CSV table of C-alpha atoms in Angstrom, one decimal:
chain,number,residue,atom,x,y,z
A,78,ARG,CA,-17.8,1.2,-5.9
A,79,LEU,CA,-13.9,2.4,-5.0
A,80,ALA,CA,-13.5,4.7,-7.7
A,81,GLU,CA,-12.5,7.1,-4.4
A,82,ASN,CA,-11.2,6.8,-1.4
A,83,SER,CA,-12.6,8.1,1.9
A,84,PHE,CA,-12.1,9.4,5.2
A,85,CYS,CA,-14.0,9.7,8.4
A,86,PRO,CA,-12.3,10.4,11.1
A,87,SER,CA,-15.5,12.2,13.4
A,88,ARG,CA,-17.2,9.3,13.8
A,89,SER,CA,-16.1,5.6,14.4
A,90,ARG,CA,-17.0,2.2,13.3
A,91,ILE,CA,-15.6,0.6,15.4
A,92,SER,CA,-19.0,-1.9,18.5
A,93,ASN,CA,-17.3,-1.5,21.4
A,94,PRO,CA,-16.8,2.0,23.5
A,95,GLU,CA,-13.4,1.3,24.0
A,96,GLY,CA,-12.1,1.0,20.3
A,97,ILE,CA,-10.7,-1.9,20.5
A,98,LEU,CA,-11.1,-4.1,17.8
A,99,ARG,CA,-11.7,-8.0,16.6
A,100,ILE,CA,-9.9,-9.1,13.8
A,101,ALA,CA,-8.5,-11.7,11.7
A,102,ILE,CA,-5.2,-11.7,10.1
A,103,ILE,CA,-5.0,-14.2,7.7
A,104,GLY,CA,-1.4,-15.1,6.9
A,105,ALA,CA,-0.3,-13.7,10.9
A,106,SER,CA,2.9,-15.5,10.5
A,107,GLY,CA,4.6,-14.4,7.3
A,108,PHE,CA,5.7,-11.8,6.2
A,109,ILE,CA,3.6,-8.7,6.4
A,110,GLY,CA,1.9,-10.5,8.6
A,111,GLY,CA,3.7,-11.6,11.3
A,112,HIS,CA,4.4,-7.7,11.9
A,113,LEU,CA,0.8,-6.5,11.4
A,114,ALA,CA,-0.5,-8.4,14.5
A,115,GLY,CA,2.6,-7.4,16.3
A,116,ILE,CA,1.9,-4.0,16.5
A,117,LEU,CA,-2.0,-4.4,15.7
A,118,ALA,CA,-1.3,-6.0,19.9
A,119,GLY,CA,0.1,-3.7,20.7
A,120,ASP,CA,-2.8,-1.7,20.6
A,121,GLY,CA,-5.0,-3.2,22.7
A,122,HIS,CA,-6.8,-5.2,19.4
A,123,ASP,CA,-7.8,-9.2,19.9
A,124,ILE,CA,-5.8,-10.5,16.7
A,125,LEU,CA,-7.4,-14.3,16.0
A,126,GLY,CA,-4.1,-15.3,13.1
A,127,ILE,CA,-5.4,-17.3,10.9
A,128,GLY,CA,-3.0,-19.8,8.3
A,129,ARG,CA,-3.2,-21.5,5.3
A,130,GLY,CA,-5.1,-24.2,5.9
A,131,ASP,CA,-7.0,-23.1,8.7
A,132,ALA,CA,-10.9,-23.7,9.3
A,133,LEU,CA,-12.1,-20.3,8.5
A,134,PRO,CA,-14.2,-19.4,11.5
A,135,SER,CA,-17.3,-18.5,11.7
A,136,ASP,CA,-18.1,-16.0,14.2
A,137,PRO,CA,-18.3,-11.7,13.5
A,138,PHE,CA,-15.0,-9.3,12.9
A,139,ASP,CA,-14.6,-5.8,13.3
A,140,LEU,CA,-12.0,-6.0,10.9
A,141,VAL,CA,-10.1,-9.2,8.6
A,142,ILE,CA,-6.6,-8.3,7.8
A,143,ASP,CA,-6.0,-10.1,4.1
A,144,CYS,CA,-2.3,-10.4,4.1
A,145,ASN,CA,-1.7,-14.0,2.3
A,146,GLY,CA,-2.3,-13.3,-1.4
A,147,ASP,CA,0.4,-14.9,-3.2
A,148,ALA,CA,3.8,-12.3,-3.8
A,149,ARG,CA,5.4,-15.2,-5.8
A,150,ARG,CA,5.3,-11.8,-9.5
A,151,PHE,CA,7.7,-14.8,-12.0
A,152,TRP,CA,6.2,-17.3,-11.1
A,153,ALA,CA,2.5,-16.2,-11.2
A,154,CYS,CA,2.9,-15.3,-14.8
A,155,GLU,CA,5.0,-18.6,-15.5
A,156,ASN,CA,1.8,-20.5,-13.6
A,157,PRO,CA,-1.3,-19.1,-14.0
A,158,ALA,CA,-4.2,-21.6,-13.6
A,159,LEU,CA,-1.3,-22.1,-9.2
A,160,SER,CA,-1.7,-18.9,-9.1
A,161,PHE,CA,-5.2,-18.5,-9.5
A,162,ALA,CA,-6.3,-21.0,-6.8
A,163,ALA,CA,-3.8,-19.4,-4.8
A,164,THR,CA,-4.9,-15.2,-4.8
A,165,VAL,CA,-8.4,-15.5,-6.2
A,166,ALA,CA,-9.5,-18.0,-5.4
A,167,SER,CA,-8.7,-18.7,-2.3
A,168,THR,CA,-9.9,-14.9,-1.6
A,169,ALA,CA,-13.3,-15.6,-3.0
A,170,GLU,CA,-13.7,-18.2,0.0
A,171,ARG,CA,-12.5,-16.0,2.5
A,172,LEU,CA,-14.2,-13.2,1.9
A,173,PHE,CA,-17.5,-15.7,1.5
A,174,THR,CA,-17.1,-17.4,4.4
A,175,LEU,CA,-16.1,-14.8,7.1
A,176,LYS,CA,-18.3,-12.2,8.5
A,177,ALA,CA,-16.6,-9.0,8.8
A,178,GLU,CA,-18.2,-5.5,9.1
A,179,ARG,CA,-14.3,-4.5,7.6
A,180,TYR,CA,-12.4,-5.9,4.8
A,181,LEU,CA,-8.7,-4.7,4.2
A,182,TYR,CA,-7.0,-6.8,1.3
A,183,LEU,CA,-3.1,-6.2,0.7
A,184,SER,CA,-2.7,-6.1,-3.2
A,185,THR,CA,0.2,-4.5,-4.9
A,186,VAL,CA,0.9,-1.0,-7.3
A,187,ASP,CA,1.5,-3.9,-10.5
A,188,VAL,CA,-2.0,-3.5,-11.3
A,189,TYR,CA,-1.7,-0.4,-12.9
A,190,GLY,CA,1.0,-1.8,-15.3
A,191,ALA,CA,2.6,-0.2,-17.4
A,192,ALA,CA,0.9,2.7,-15.5
A,193,ARG,CA,2.6,2.5,-12.6
A,194,ALA,CA,5.4,4.6,-14.7
A,195,ALA,CA,3.4,7.6,-14.1
A,196,ARG,CA,2.1,9.3,-10.9
A,197,ALA,CA,-0.6,10.9,-13.4
A,198,THR,CA,-1.9,7.6,-14.8
A,199,SER,CA,-1.0,5.5,-11.5
A,200,MET,CA,-3.5,8.0,-9.2
A,201,GLU,CA,-6.7,4.7,-7.1
A,202,SER,CA,-8.8,6.1,-9.9
A,203,ALA,CA,-7.2,5.7,-13.1
A,204,SER,CA,-8.8,2.9,-15.5
A,205,ILE,CA,-7.3,0.0,-15.1
A,206,ASP,CA,-7.4,-2.4,-18.7
A,207,PRO,CA,-6.8,-5.6,-16.9
A,208,ALA,CA,-6.4,-7.5,-20.8
A,209,ALA,CA,-2.6,-5.1,-20.7
A,210,LEU,CA,-1.7,-6.3,-17.6
A,211,ASP,CA,0.9,-9.8,-16.6
A,212,GLY,CA,-1.1,-12.3,-14.7
A,213,TYR,CA,0.1,-11.2,-11.3
A,214,GLY,CA,-1.5,-8.2,-12.1
A,215,PHE,CA,-3.8,-9.2,-13.1
A,216,HIS,CA,-5.2,-12.6,-10.7
A,217,LYS,CA,-4.5,-9.3,-8.1
A,218,TYR,CA,-6.8,-7.1,-9.9
A,219,LEU,CA,-10.0,-9.8,-9.7
A,220,ALA,CA,-9.2,-10.0,-6.2
A,221,GLU,CA,-9.2,-7.0,-5.5
A,222,GLN,CA,-12.9,-6.7,-7.4
A,223,LEU,CA,-14.6,-9.6,-5.5
A,224,VAL,CA,-13.0,-7.8,-2.3
A,225,ALA,CA,-14.7,-4.2,-3.9
A,226,PHE,CA,-17.7,-5.5,-4.6
A,227,HIS,CA,-18.9,-8.4,-1.9
A,228,ALA,CA,-17.2,-6.7,1.7
A,229,LYS,CA,-19.7,-4.6,3.7
A,230,ARG,CA,-16.7,-1.6,3.9
A,231,PRO,CA,-14.0,-3.2,2.0
A,232,LEU,CA,-10.1,-1.5,2.0
A,233,LEU,CA,-7.7,-2.3,-0.1
A,234,LEU,CA,-3.7,-1.2,0.2
A,235,ARG,CA,-2.1,-0.4,-3.3
A,236,LEU,CA,1.7,-2.1,-1.9
A,237,GLY,CA,5.3,-1.8,-3.3
A,238,THR,CA,8.4,-3.5,-3.1
A,239,VAL,CA,8.2,-4.3,0.4
A,240,ILE,CA,11.3,-4.9,2.5
A,241,GLY,CA,12.4,-5.3,6.9
A,242,PRO,CA,13.1,-7.8,9.0
A,243,GLY,CA,12.6,-11.6,7.7
A,244,LEU,CA,13.3,-10.7,3.8
A,245,LYS,CA,13.4,-13.5,1.9
A,246,LYS,CA,12.9,-12.1,-2.4
A,247,ASN,CA,12.5,-9.7,-4.9
A,248,PRO,CA,15.6,-7.2,-5.9
A,249,VAL,CA,16.9,-6.1,-2.2
A,250,HIS,CA,16.8,-9.4,-1.1
A,251,ASP,CA,19.3,-10.9,-4.7
A,252,ALA,CA,21.5,-7.7,-4.5
A,253,LEU,CA,21.9,-8.3,0.0
A,254,HIS,CA,22.6,-12.1,-0.9
A,255,GLY,CA,24.8,-12.3,-4.2
A,256,LEU,CA,21.2,-13.6,-6.6
A,257,PRO,CA,21.4,-12.4,-9.7
A,258,ILE,CA,19.1,-9.3,-10.1
A,259,ARG,CA,16.4,-9.6,-12.8
A,260,GLN,CA,16.3,-5.7,-13.6
A,261,THR,CA,18.2,-2.9,-16.1
A,262,LEU,CA,20.2,-0.8,-14.1
A,263,ASP,CA,18.1,1.9,-15.4
A,264,SER,CA,15.1,-0.1,-14.2
A,265,THR,CA,13.4,2.0,-11.5
A,266,LEU,CA,12.4,0.6,-8.5
A,267,THR,CA,9.3,1.5,-5.2
A,268,LEU,CA,10.3,0.4,-1.9
A,269,ILE,CA,7.9,0.6,1.0
A,270,ASP,CA,9.6,-1.2,4.7
A,271,LEU,CA,7.1,-3.5,7.2
A,272,LYS,CA,7.0,-0.2,9.8
A,273,THR,CA,5.0,2.1,7.3
A,274,ILE,CA,2.4,-0.5,6.3
A,275,GLY,CA,2.3,-0.4,10.4
A,276,ARG,CA,1.5,2.8,10.6
A,277,ALA,CA,-0.8,3.4,8.1
A,278,VAL,CA,-2.9,0.8,8.9
A,279,GLN,CA,-3.3,1.9,11.7
A,280,SER,CA,-4.0,5.8,10.6
A,281,LEU,CA,-6.1,4.3,7.9
A,282,LEU,CA,-8.2,2.5,11.4
A,283,LYS,CA,-8.4,6.2,13.6
A,284,ALA,CA,-9.7,7.9,9.7
A,285,ASP,CA,-12.5,5.2,9.4
A,286,ALA,CA,-10.9,4.5,6.1
A,287,SER,CA,-12.2,3.1,3.3
A,288,GLY,CA,-11.7,2.8,-0.3
A,289,ILE,CA,-8.5,2.1,-2.4
A,290,PHE,CA,-5.2,3.3,-1.3
A,291,ASN,CA,-1.7,2.7,-2.7
A,292,LEU,CA,1.0,2.2,-0.1
A,293,THR,CA,5.0,2.7,-1.2
A,294,GLY,CA,7.8,5.2,-1.1
A,295,GLY,CA,7.0,9.0,-2.0
A,296,ALA,CA,9.6,9.1,-4.9
A,297,SER,CA,10.3,5.8,-6.5
A,298,ILE,CA,14.6,4.2,-6.6
A,299,SER,CA,16.3,2.9,-10.0
A,300,VAL,CA,18.1,0.1,-9.5
A,301,ALA,CA,21.7,1.6,-10.5
A,302,ALA,CA,21.3,3.6,-7.1
A,303,MET,CA,19.9,0.8,-5.1
A,304,ILE,CA,22.9,-1.1,-6.3
A,305,ALA,CA,25.4,1.3,-5.1
A,306,SER,CA,23.4,1.0,-1.8
A,307,ILE,CA,23.8,-1.9,-1.0
A,308,ALA,CA,28.0,-2.2,-2.4
A,309,CYS,CA,27.8,0.7,0.4
A,310,HIS,CA,26.6,-1.4,3.0
A,311,GLN,CA,28.4,-4.3,2.2
A,312,ASN,CA,32.1,-2.6,2.0
A,313,ARG,CA,31.6,-4.5,-2.3
A,314,PRO,CA,32.0,-2.6,-5.4
A,315,THR,CA,29.9,-2.0,-7.3
A,316,ALA,CA,30.9,-4.5,-10.2
A,317,ASP,CA,30.7,-7.2,-8.0
A,318,TYR,CA,26.5,-7.3,-7.9
A,319,ARG,CA,25.1,-10.0,-11.4
A,320,GLN,CA,22.4,-9.8,-13.5
A,321,HIS,CA,20.4,-12.3,-14.8
A,322,SER,CA,20.5,-13.7,-18.0
A,323,GLU,CA,16.8,-12.8,-19.1
A,324,LEU,CA,16.9,-9.0,-17.8
A,325,LEU,CA,13.5,-7.0,-17.4
A,326,HIS,CA,12.8,-3.4,-17.4
A,327,THR,CA,10.7,-1.8,-14.8
A,328,ASP,CA,9.1,1.6,-13.9
A,329,TYR,CA,7.6,2.9,-10.9
A,330,ASP,CA,6.7,6.5,-10.4
A,331,VAL,CA,3.3,5.9,-8.0
A,332,ASN,CA,1.0,8.5,-6.9
A,333,VAL,CA,1.0,8.5,-3.2
A,334,ASP,CA,-1.1,11.4,-2.4
A,335,ALA,CA,-4.2,10.2,-0.9
A,336,LEU,CA,-2.7,8.5,1.3
A,337,SER,CA,-0.3,11.3,1.9
A,338,ARG,CA,-2.7,13.1,3.4
A,339,ILE,CA,-3.2,11.4,6.5
A,340,LEU,CA,0.6,10.1,7.0
A,341,ASP,CA,3.8,11.4,5.5
A,342,LEU,CA,5.6,9.2,2.9
A,343,PRO,CA,9.5,8.3,2.9
A,344,THR,CA,11.4,8.3,-0.6
A,345,SER,CA,12.4,4.3,-1.8
A,346,GLN,CA,15.8,5.2,-1.1
A,347,SER,CA,15.3,7.0,2.4
A,348,ILE,CA,13.1,3.7,3.1
A,349,LEU,CA,16.5,1.5,1.7
A,350,ASP,CA,18.8,3.4,3.8
A,351,HIS,CA,17.1,3.0,7.0
A,352,TYR,CA,16.7,-1.3,6.1
A,353,LEU,CA,20.3,-1.2,5.5
A,354,GLU,CA,21.1,0.3,9.2
A,355,SER,CA,19.4,-1.9,10.6
A,356,LEU,CA,21.2,-4.4,9.1
A,357,GLN,CA,24.4,-3.2,11.1
A,358,PRO,CA,25.5,-5.6,13.5
């Protein structure tokens, strides 16, 4: 159903002539959801924030933005039953309860599994083998399938590693706070920041887009380069940065051609540089 994404800039499905949407944001107090709530409220949209444990409203919405899937990759792989409940079952409950013309689900580029390492195999139209995924990627993929099948107008954003104000985890956070880094130095990451996520959501809504879009930096960054940039920012030698006792190798080089048709996407290095600049006192 979502083999190809689409843009319909010449027409609008918005339910009122002023273009104001009634939007429910699941996880509006969280890292990504809070940022989107502020941006979309600033655009004049009517925002209802829904937190974990809140009752789901019965009145209809123009758009639901679901930011509440669990993002703890290592935890998900170690706790499959809890991960399924947090990501798949919770998405199903929201999807079947909330009435919405459009459902935007924030997923991850990890649904590609090892195919995320090359642009030729990480296009949105690529066939995904669920058996080749880890527990985290598999549960995100299952949640995507629920949205793709049951939502009236599904829109799926597959995100890279997210950074921005309020960051609490991931390799960038760990390096900044002196925590051991899990990836080998020759591993690669693909970064995206909250500001670009907000711009992408605004652009996709304006273009009346649907389907699947990869949303991450236009080029990846090595863990060694990430550490070097953070070391320069903190005025410390790279030797100060610790690595985890159980190291993993990761490769990311995700295709962003589809979204680049409507939005200029910075590189992961540029995204990291701007984030580090924002941390200057």
